[in-house]
Coordinates of C-alpha atoms and ligand atoms in Angstrom, one line a residue:
M2 CA 16.2 26.3 -22.3
K3 CA 18.3 24.4 -19.8
Q4 CA 20.3 21.5 -21.2
D5 CA 20.2 19.0 -18.3
N6 CA 19.4 15.4 -19.3
I7 CA 16.9 14.0 -16.9
L8 CA 15.9 10.4 -16.4
L9 CA 12.7 9.5 -14.5
V10 CA 12.4 6.0 -12.9
G11 CA 8.8 4.9 -12.5
A12 CA 7.6 7.6 -15.0
G13 CA 4.5 5.7 -15.9
G14 CA 2.9 6.1 -12.4
Q15 CA 0.4 8.6 -11.0
I16 CA 3.0 11.4 -10.4
G17 CA 5.6 10.4 -12.9
S18 CA 3.3 10.6 -15.9
V19 CA 2.5 14.2 -15.0
L20 CA 5.9 15.2 -13.9
T21 CA 7.5 13.9 -17.1
E22 CA 5.5 16.2 -19.2
A23 CA 6.1 19.2 -16.9
L24 CA 9.9 18.6 -17.0
R25 CA 9.8 18.3 -20.8
T26 CA 8.2 21.8 -20.9
V27 CA 11.0 23.2 -18.7
H28 CA 14.0 21.3 -20.1
G29 CA 12.9 20.3 -23.6
A30 CA 11.2 17.1 -24.6
D31 CA 14.4 15.4 -26.0
H32 CA 16.2 15.9 -22.7
V33 CA 13.7 14.1 -20.4
I34 CA 13.9 10.3 -20.6
A35 CA 10.8 8.5 -19.2
T36 CA 11.4 4.9 -18.0
D37 CA 9.2 2.3 -16.4
L38 CA 8.8 -1.5 -16.1
R39 CA 6.6 -1.6 -19.2
P40 CA 6.8 0.4 -22.5
L41 CA 5.2 3.9 -22.0
E42 CA 2.6 5.1 -24.5
N43 CA 1.8 8.6 -25.8
Q44 CA 5.2 10.0 -25.1
S45 CA 6.3 13.4 -26.3
G46 CA 10.0 12.5 -25.8
P47 CA 12.3 9.5 -25.4
S48 CA 11.3 6.6 -23.2
E49 CA 12.9 3.3 -22.3
V50 CA 11.9 0.1 -20.4
L51 CA 13.8 -0.2 -17.1
D52 CA 13.5 -2.4 -14.1
A53 CA 15.1 -0.2 -11.4
L54 CA 16.2 -3.4 -9.6
N55 CA 18.7 -3.8 -12.4
G56 CA 21.6 -1.4 -11.5
A57 CA 23.6 -2.3 -14.6
A58 CA 20.7 -1.5 -16.9
L59 CA 20.1 1.8 -15.1
E60 CA 23.8 2.7 -15.6
E61 CA 23.6 1.9 -19.3
L62 CA 20.7 4.3 -19.7
V63 CA 22.6 7.0 -17.8
K64 CA 25.5 6.6 -20.1
K65 CA 23.4 6.3 -23.3
W66 CA 21.4 9.5 -22.6
R67 CA 24.2 11.4 -20.9
V68 CA 22.0 11.8 -17.9
N69 CA 22.9 14.3 -15.1
Q70 CA 19.7 14.2 -13.0
I71 CA 17.5 11.3 -11.9
Y72 CA 14.0 11.6 -10.5
H73 CA 13.4 8.3 -8.7
L74 CA 9.6 7.7 -8.5
A75 CA 9.4 3.9 -8.5
A76 CA 8.0 2.5 -5.3
I77 CA 5.4 0.2 -3.8
L78 CA 2.9 2.4 -2.0
S79 CA 1.4 2.0 1.5
A80 CA -1.6 -0.3 0.9
T81 CA 0.0 -2.6 -1.7
G82 CA 3.1 -2.9 0.4
E83 CA 1.2 -4.3 3.3
K84 CA 0.2 -7.3 1.2
D85 CA 3.8 -8.4 0.8
P86 CA 6.1 -6.5 3.1
M87 CA 9.5 -8.1 2.1
W88 CA 8.7 -7.7 -1.6
A89 CA 7.9 -4.0 -1.1
W90 CA 11.0 -3.4 1.0
N91 CA 13.2 -5.0 -1.6
I92 CA 11.8 -2.9 -4.4
N93 CA 11.8 0.4 -2.5
M94 CA 15.3 0.0 -1.1
T95 CA 17.1 -1.8 -3.9
S96 CA 15.9 0.6 -6.5
L97 CA 16.9 3.6 -4.3
F98 CA 20.4 2.2 -3.8
N99 CA 20.8 1.6 -7.5
V100 CA 19.9 5.2 -8.2
L101 CA 22.1 6.6 -5.4
E102 CA 25.1 4.5 -6.4
V103 CA 24.9 5.3 -10.1
A104 CA 24.5 9.0 -9.2
R105 CA 27.5 8.9 -6.9
Q106 CA 29.8 6.9 -9.2
R107 CA 29.0 9.0 -12.3
S108 CA 28.9 12.3 -10.3
L109 CA 25.4 13.3 -11.4
N110 CA 24.3 16.8 -10.5
K111 CA 21.0 16.0 -8.7
V112 CA 18.7 13.3 -7.6
Y113 CA 15.0 13.7 -6.6
Y114 CA 13.6 11.1 -4.2
P115 CA 10.0 11.5 -2.9
S116 CA 9.2 10.6 0.6
S117 CA 5.7 10.6 2.3
I118 CA 3.6 11.5 5.3
A119 CA 3.8 7.7 5.8
V120 CA 7.1 8.3 7.7
F121 CA 5.0 9.4 10.7
G122 CA 3.3 7.0 13.1
R123 CA 0.9 7.3 16.1
E124 CA 3.7 8.6 18.3
A125 CA 4.0 11.8 16.2
A126 CA 2.0 14.9 16.8
H127 CA -1.3 14.3 15.0
L128 CA -1.9 18.0 14.1
N129 CA 0.6 20.2 12.4
T130 CA 3.2 17.5 12.7
P131 CA 6.6 19.2 12.9
Q132 CA 9.5 18.8 10.4
Y133 CA 11.7 17.1 13.0
E134 CA 9.4 14.6 14.7
V135 CA 9.7 11.1 16.1
L136 CA 9.4 8.7 13.1
I137 CA 7.9 5.3 14.0
P138 CA 5.9 4.3 10.9
E139 CA 3.5 1.4 11.0
T140 CA 3.7 0.3 7.3
V141 CA 6.6 -1.3 5.4
Y142 CA 6.2 1.6 3.0
G143 CA 6.7 4.2 5.8
I144 CA 9.7 2.2 7.1
S145 CA 11.3 2.3 3.6
K146 CA 10.7 6.0 3.3
V147 CA 12.3 6.7 6.7
A148 CA 15.3 4.6 5.7
G149 CA 15.3 6.2 2.2
E150 CA 15.3 9.8 3.6
N151 CA 18.2 8.9 5.9
W152 CA 20.2 7.4 3.0
A153 CA 19.5 10.5 0.9
N154 CA 20.9 12.6 3.8
Y155 CA 23.9 10.2 4.1
Y156 CA 24.8 10.4 0.4
Y157 CA 24.6 14.2 0.6
R158 CA 26.8 14.5 3.8
R159 CA 29.2 11.7 3.0
Y160 CA 29.6 12.1 -0.8
G161 CA 28.2 15.6 -1.6
L162 CA 25.5 14.1 -3.8
D163 CA 22.8 16.7 -4.2
V164 CA 19.7 14.5 -3.3
R165 CA 16.5 16.5 -2.7
S166 CA 13.3 15.2 -1.2
L167 CA 9.7 16.1 -0.3
R168 CA 7.3 14.3 2.0
Y169 CA 4.3 14.3 -0.2
P170 CA 0.8 14.1 1.3
G171 CA -1.8 12.2 -0.7
I172 CA -1.6 13.5 -4.3
I173 CA -4.9 14.1 -6.2
G174 CA -5.0 14.7 -9.9
Y175 CA -7.3 14.1 -12.9
Q176 CA -4.5 13.1 -15.3
S177 CA -3.7 9.7 -13.9
L178 CA -4.9 7.0 -11.5
P179 CA -3.3 6.3 -8.2
G180 CA -1.1 3.2 -7.6
G181 CA -2.1 1.5 -4.4
G182 CA -2.0 4.0 -1.6
T183 CA -4.2 4.8 1.4
T184 CA -5.2 8.2 0.0
D185 CA -6.4 6.8 -3.4
Y186 CA -10.1 7.2 -2.4
A187 CA -9.7 11.0 -2.8
V188 CA -8.9 10.5 -6.5
D189 CA -11.4 7.7 -7.2
I190 CA -14.3 9.7 -5.6
Y191 CA -14.1 12.3 -8.4
H192 CA -14.3 9.6 -11.1
Y193 CA -17.6 8.3 -9.5
A194 CA -18.9 11.8 -9.1
V195 CA -18.6 12.7 -12.8
R196 CA -20.4 9.5 -13.7
N197 CA -23.1 10.3 -11.2
Q198 CA -22.5 7.0 -9.4
P199 CA -22.6 6.5 -5.6
F200 CA -19.1 6.0 -4.1
E201 CA -18.2 3.5 -1.3
C202 CA -15.3 4.9 0.7
F203 CA -12.7 2.5 2.3
L204 CA -12.0 5.0 5.1
R205 CA -14.4 6.3 7.8
A206 CA -16.2 9.5 7.2
D207 CA -14.2 11.5 9.8
T208 CA -10.7 10.4 8.7
A209 CA -8.7 13.6 8.2
L210 CA -5.5 13.3 6.1
P211 CA -3.1 15.8 4.5
M212 CA -3.6 16.1 0.7
L213 CA -2.2 18.1 -2.2
Y214 CA -3.4 18.9 -5.7
M215 CA -1.3 17.5 -8.5
A216 CA -0.6 21.0 -10.0
D217 CA 0.8 22.1 -6.7
A218 CA 2.8 18.9 -6.2
I219 CA 4.4 19.2 -9.6
R220 CA 5.2 22.9 -9.2
G221 CA 6.6 22.3 -5.7
T222 CA 8.8 19.5 -7.0
I223 CA 10.3 21.6 -9.7
E224 CA 10.7 24.6 -7.4
L225 CA 12.6 22.4 -4.9
M226 CA 14.9 21.0 -7.7
E227 CA 15.6 24.5 -9.0
A228 CA 16.3 26.1 -5.6
P229 CA 19.9 27.1 -4.9
A230 CA 21.5 24.3 -3.0
N231 CA 22.7 26.7 -0.2
R232 CA 19.0 27.5 0.6
L233 CA 18.2 24.0 1.5
S234 CA 18.5 23.2 5.2
V235 CA 16.7 19.8 5.2
R236 CA 18.6 17.0 3.5
T237 CA 16.3 14.2 4.7
S238 CA 13.0 15.3 3.3
Y239 CA 10.8 18.4 3.5
N240 CA 7.3 18.3 5.0
L241 CA 5.0 19.5 2.3
A242 CA 1.3 20.5 3.0
G243 CA -1.6 21.6 0.8
M244 CA -4.9 20.9 2.5
T245 CA -6.5 18.6 5.0
F246 CA -10.0 17.1 4.6
T247 CA -12.1 14.0 5.6
P248 CA -14.1 11.9 3.3
E249 CA -17.3 13.6 4.4
E250 CA -15.7 17.0 3.7
I251 CA -14.6 16.0 0.1
A252 CA -18.1 14.6 -0.5
A253 CA -19.6 17.9 0.7
S254 CA -17.3 19.8 -1.6
I255 CA -18.4 17.6 -4.6
R256 CA -22.0 18.2 -3.7
K257 CA -21.6 21.9 -4.3
E258 CA -21.1 20.9 -8.0
V259 CA -23.0 17.6 -8.1
P260 CA -25.9 18.0 -5.6
D261 CA -27.1 14.4 -5.8
F262 CA -23.7 12.8 -5.2
K263 CA -23.9 10.0 -2.7
I264 CA -21.2 8.4 -0.5
S265 CA -21.2 5.4 1.9
Y266 CA -18.5 4.1 4.1
K267 CA -17.0 0.6 4.5
P268 CA -13.6 0.9 6.2
D269 CA -11.1 -1.8 5.4
F270 CA -7.4 -2.5 6.4
R271 CA -6.4 0.9 5.1
Q272 CA -8.3 2.6 8.0
A273 CA -5.5 1.5 10.4
I274 CA -2.9 2.9 8.1
A275 CA -4.7 6.2 7.8
D276 CA -5.3 6.3 11.6
S277 CA -1.5 6.1 12.1
W278 CA -0.8 9.2 9.9
P279 CA -1.0 12.9 10.8
A280 CA -4.1 14.9 10.0
S281 CA -2.0 17.9 9.0
I282 CA 1.7 18.7 8.8
D283 CA 3.8 21.8 9.3
D284 CA 5.6 22.8 6.2
S285 CA 7.2 26.0 7.5
A286 CA 10.7 24.8 6.7
A287 CA 9.8 24.4 3.0
R288 CA 8.1 27.8 3.0
H289 CA 11.1 29.4 4.7
D290 CA 13.9 27.8 2.7
W291 CA 12.6 27.8 -0.9
G292 CA 9.3 29.7 -0.8
W293 CA 6.8 26.8 -1.0
K294 CA 3.2 27.9 -1.1
P295 CA 0.2 25.8 -2.2
E296 CA -2.4 27.4 -4.4
Y297 CA -5.4 25.0 -4.3
D298 CA -7.8 24.5 -1.4
L299 CA -10.4 21.7 -1.4
D300 CA -13.1 23.6 -3.3
A301 CA -10.7 24.9 -6.0
M302 CA -9.4 21.4 -6.4
T303 CA -12.9 19.9 -6.7
R304 CA -13.9 22.4 -9.4
D305 CA -10.7 21.7 -11.4
M306 CA -11.0 17.9 -11.0
L307 CA -14.7 17.9 -12.1
L308 CA -14.1 20.3 -15.0
H309 CA -11.3 18.1 -16.4
L310 CA -12.9 14.7 -15.8
S311 CA -16.2 15.9 -17.3
S312 CA -14.6 16.9 -20.5
D313 CA -12.8 13.6 -21.0
Ligands
NAD22 P1 2.7 4.8 -8.7 O1 2.5 3.5 -8.0 O2 1.5 5.4 -9.4 O3 3.8 4.7 -9.8 C1 5.0 4.0 -9.5 C2 5.6 3.6 -10.8 O4 6.8 2.8 -10.5 C3 4.7 2.6 -11.6 O5 4.5 3.1 -12.9 C4 5.4 1.3 -11.6 O6 5.3 0.6 -12.8 C5 6.9 1.8 -11.4 N1 7.7 0.7 -10.8 C6 7.4 -0.2 -9.8 N2 8.5 -1.0 -9.6 C7 9.4 -0.6 -10.5 C8 10.7 -1.1 -10.8 N3 11.2 -2.2 -10.2 N4 11.4 -0.5 -11.8 C9 10.9 0.5 -12.5 N5 9.7 1.0 -12.2 C10 9.0 0.4 -11.3 O7 3.3 5.8 -7.6 P2 3.1 7.4 -7.6 O8 1.9 7.7 -6.8 O9 3.3 8.0 -8.9 O10 4.3 7.7 -6.6 C11 5.6 8.1 -7.1 C12 6.5 8.4 -5.9 O11 5.9 9.4 -5.0 C13 6.7 7.1 -5.0 O12 8.0 7.1 -4.5 C14 5.7 7.3 -3.9 O13 6.2 6.7 -2.7 C15 5.8 8.8 -3.7 N6 4.6 9.4 -3.1 C16 3.4 9.3 -3.7 C17 2.2 9.8 -3.1 C18 0.9 9.8 -3.8 O14 -0.1 10.2 -3.2 N7 0.8 9.4 -5.0 C19 2.3 10.4 -1.8 C20 3.6 10.3 -1.2 C21 4.7 9.9 -1.8
LIG23 N1 -0.5 8.5 -1.0 C1 0.5 7.7 -0.5 C2 -0.2 6.4 0.0 O1 -1.3 6.5 0.4 C3 1.2 8.3 0.6 O2 2.5 8.2 0.5 O3 0.5 5.4 0.1

C-alpha cells in the first residue's frame, strides 16, 4: 500500500465522487481526503469542506493532512459557464492558481488537473484532432482550460512541479450525475431509458462528440498519475479518446436493450458549443507515452450503464 496523502478538490462532483473511491482503494481510505464546497456524505475516508477560492484554507488542509498530492477537479463546466462567463473564469482560474501555488510552496509531489476537449474550436481539425492543434475555444470554460493547461506546463518547466493533465472527452457513468456540461445528455439518456420514459435531447440527432466511459476515465487518470515522469512528453494536457457517437447512435444502442425507447430532439444553446468541438480526437501520444487504451465501446458501455441503473 502506498503512503501518499492525496487531497481532492471538488470531490463531490461527477468524476470526483468516483475517483475518490478508486484512489482510496489504491492508497488506503485514510490517505485520501475528499473536499468540496458542501459536506460530503457516505464517505469511506476523511472529508472536509473547502472553497478552493480560499488559498489559506487549502494550505491549512494540506498541512493538517500532510498532503503530498492534489487532484484539482473543481470547475464550472461548459454550459453553466456560458451563463456567467466572468464568474466561471474566476472560479476556474483562481482555484487552479491556489492549487498550483500551495503545491509549489510546499513542494508537493504531484498535481492532477483535468482539461477537456473544450480547448478546441472550429479552427481545429474536426476529425481525429491532433495533440498539437490550434486552440481557439468558443466557451469561457474552454478558454480557462487552455490557460490552465499552459499554466500547468509553466509550473512544470519553471518550478519542476509535476503537474499532469488529461483532456477528457464527455464522461459517462452510472455512479453520479453530470454537473452542467454539453455532453450531459449522454448520461441523462440512460436514466430515462431505465424508467422507460421518452427522452428529449438538447443536441441534434447527428451531433458527433468524443466520449469516454467512467471506468476507463478513472483507470486512465490513475495510470497517468502512476506513470514514470520521464515517460511523459506532454506537460500541457494529453488528448484522451474512448468512443465517438451521435445522439441517434446512442439511442440505437439503447434500443438493442430497451426496444421501445423513444428520443426526440430540441437543440438549445448547447448545440453551438457542441458544433465547435471535435467529433473525434487523436490520443496516440497518450497511447505511446504511458500505454493508454480504452476498454469500452458504445454497446459495452450501454449494457453496463443499464445493468447498474436498473439494479438501483
Ligand atoms: P462537476 O461539476 O460534476 O463537479 C465539480 C465539483 O467542484 C462540484 O462538486 C462542485 O461543488 C465543486 N466546486 C465548484 N466550485 C468549487 C469551489 N470554489 N471550491 C471547491 N469545490 C468547488 O464536474 P466533473 O464533471 O466532476 O468535472 C471534474 C473536472 O473534470 C473538471 O475540471 C472538469 O472541467 C473536468 N472535465 C469533466 C468532463 C466531464 O464530462 N464530466 C469532461 C472534461 C473535463
Ligand atoms: N463534458 C464537459 C462539458 O460538456 C467537457 O469538458 O462541459
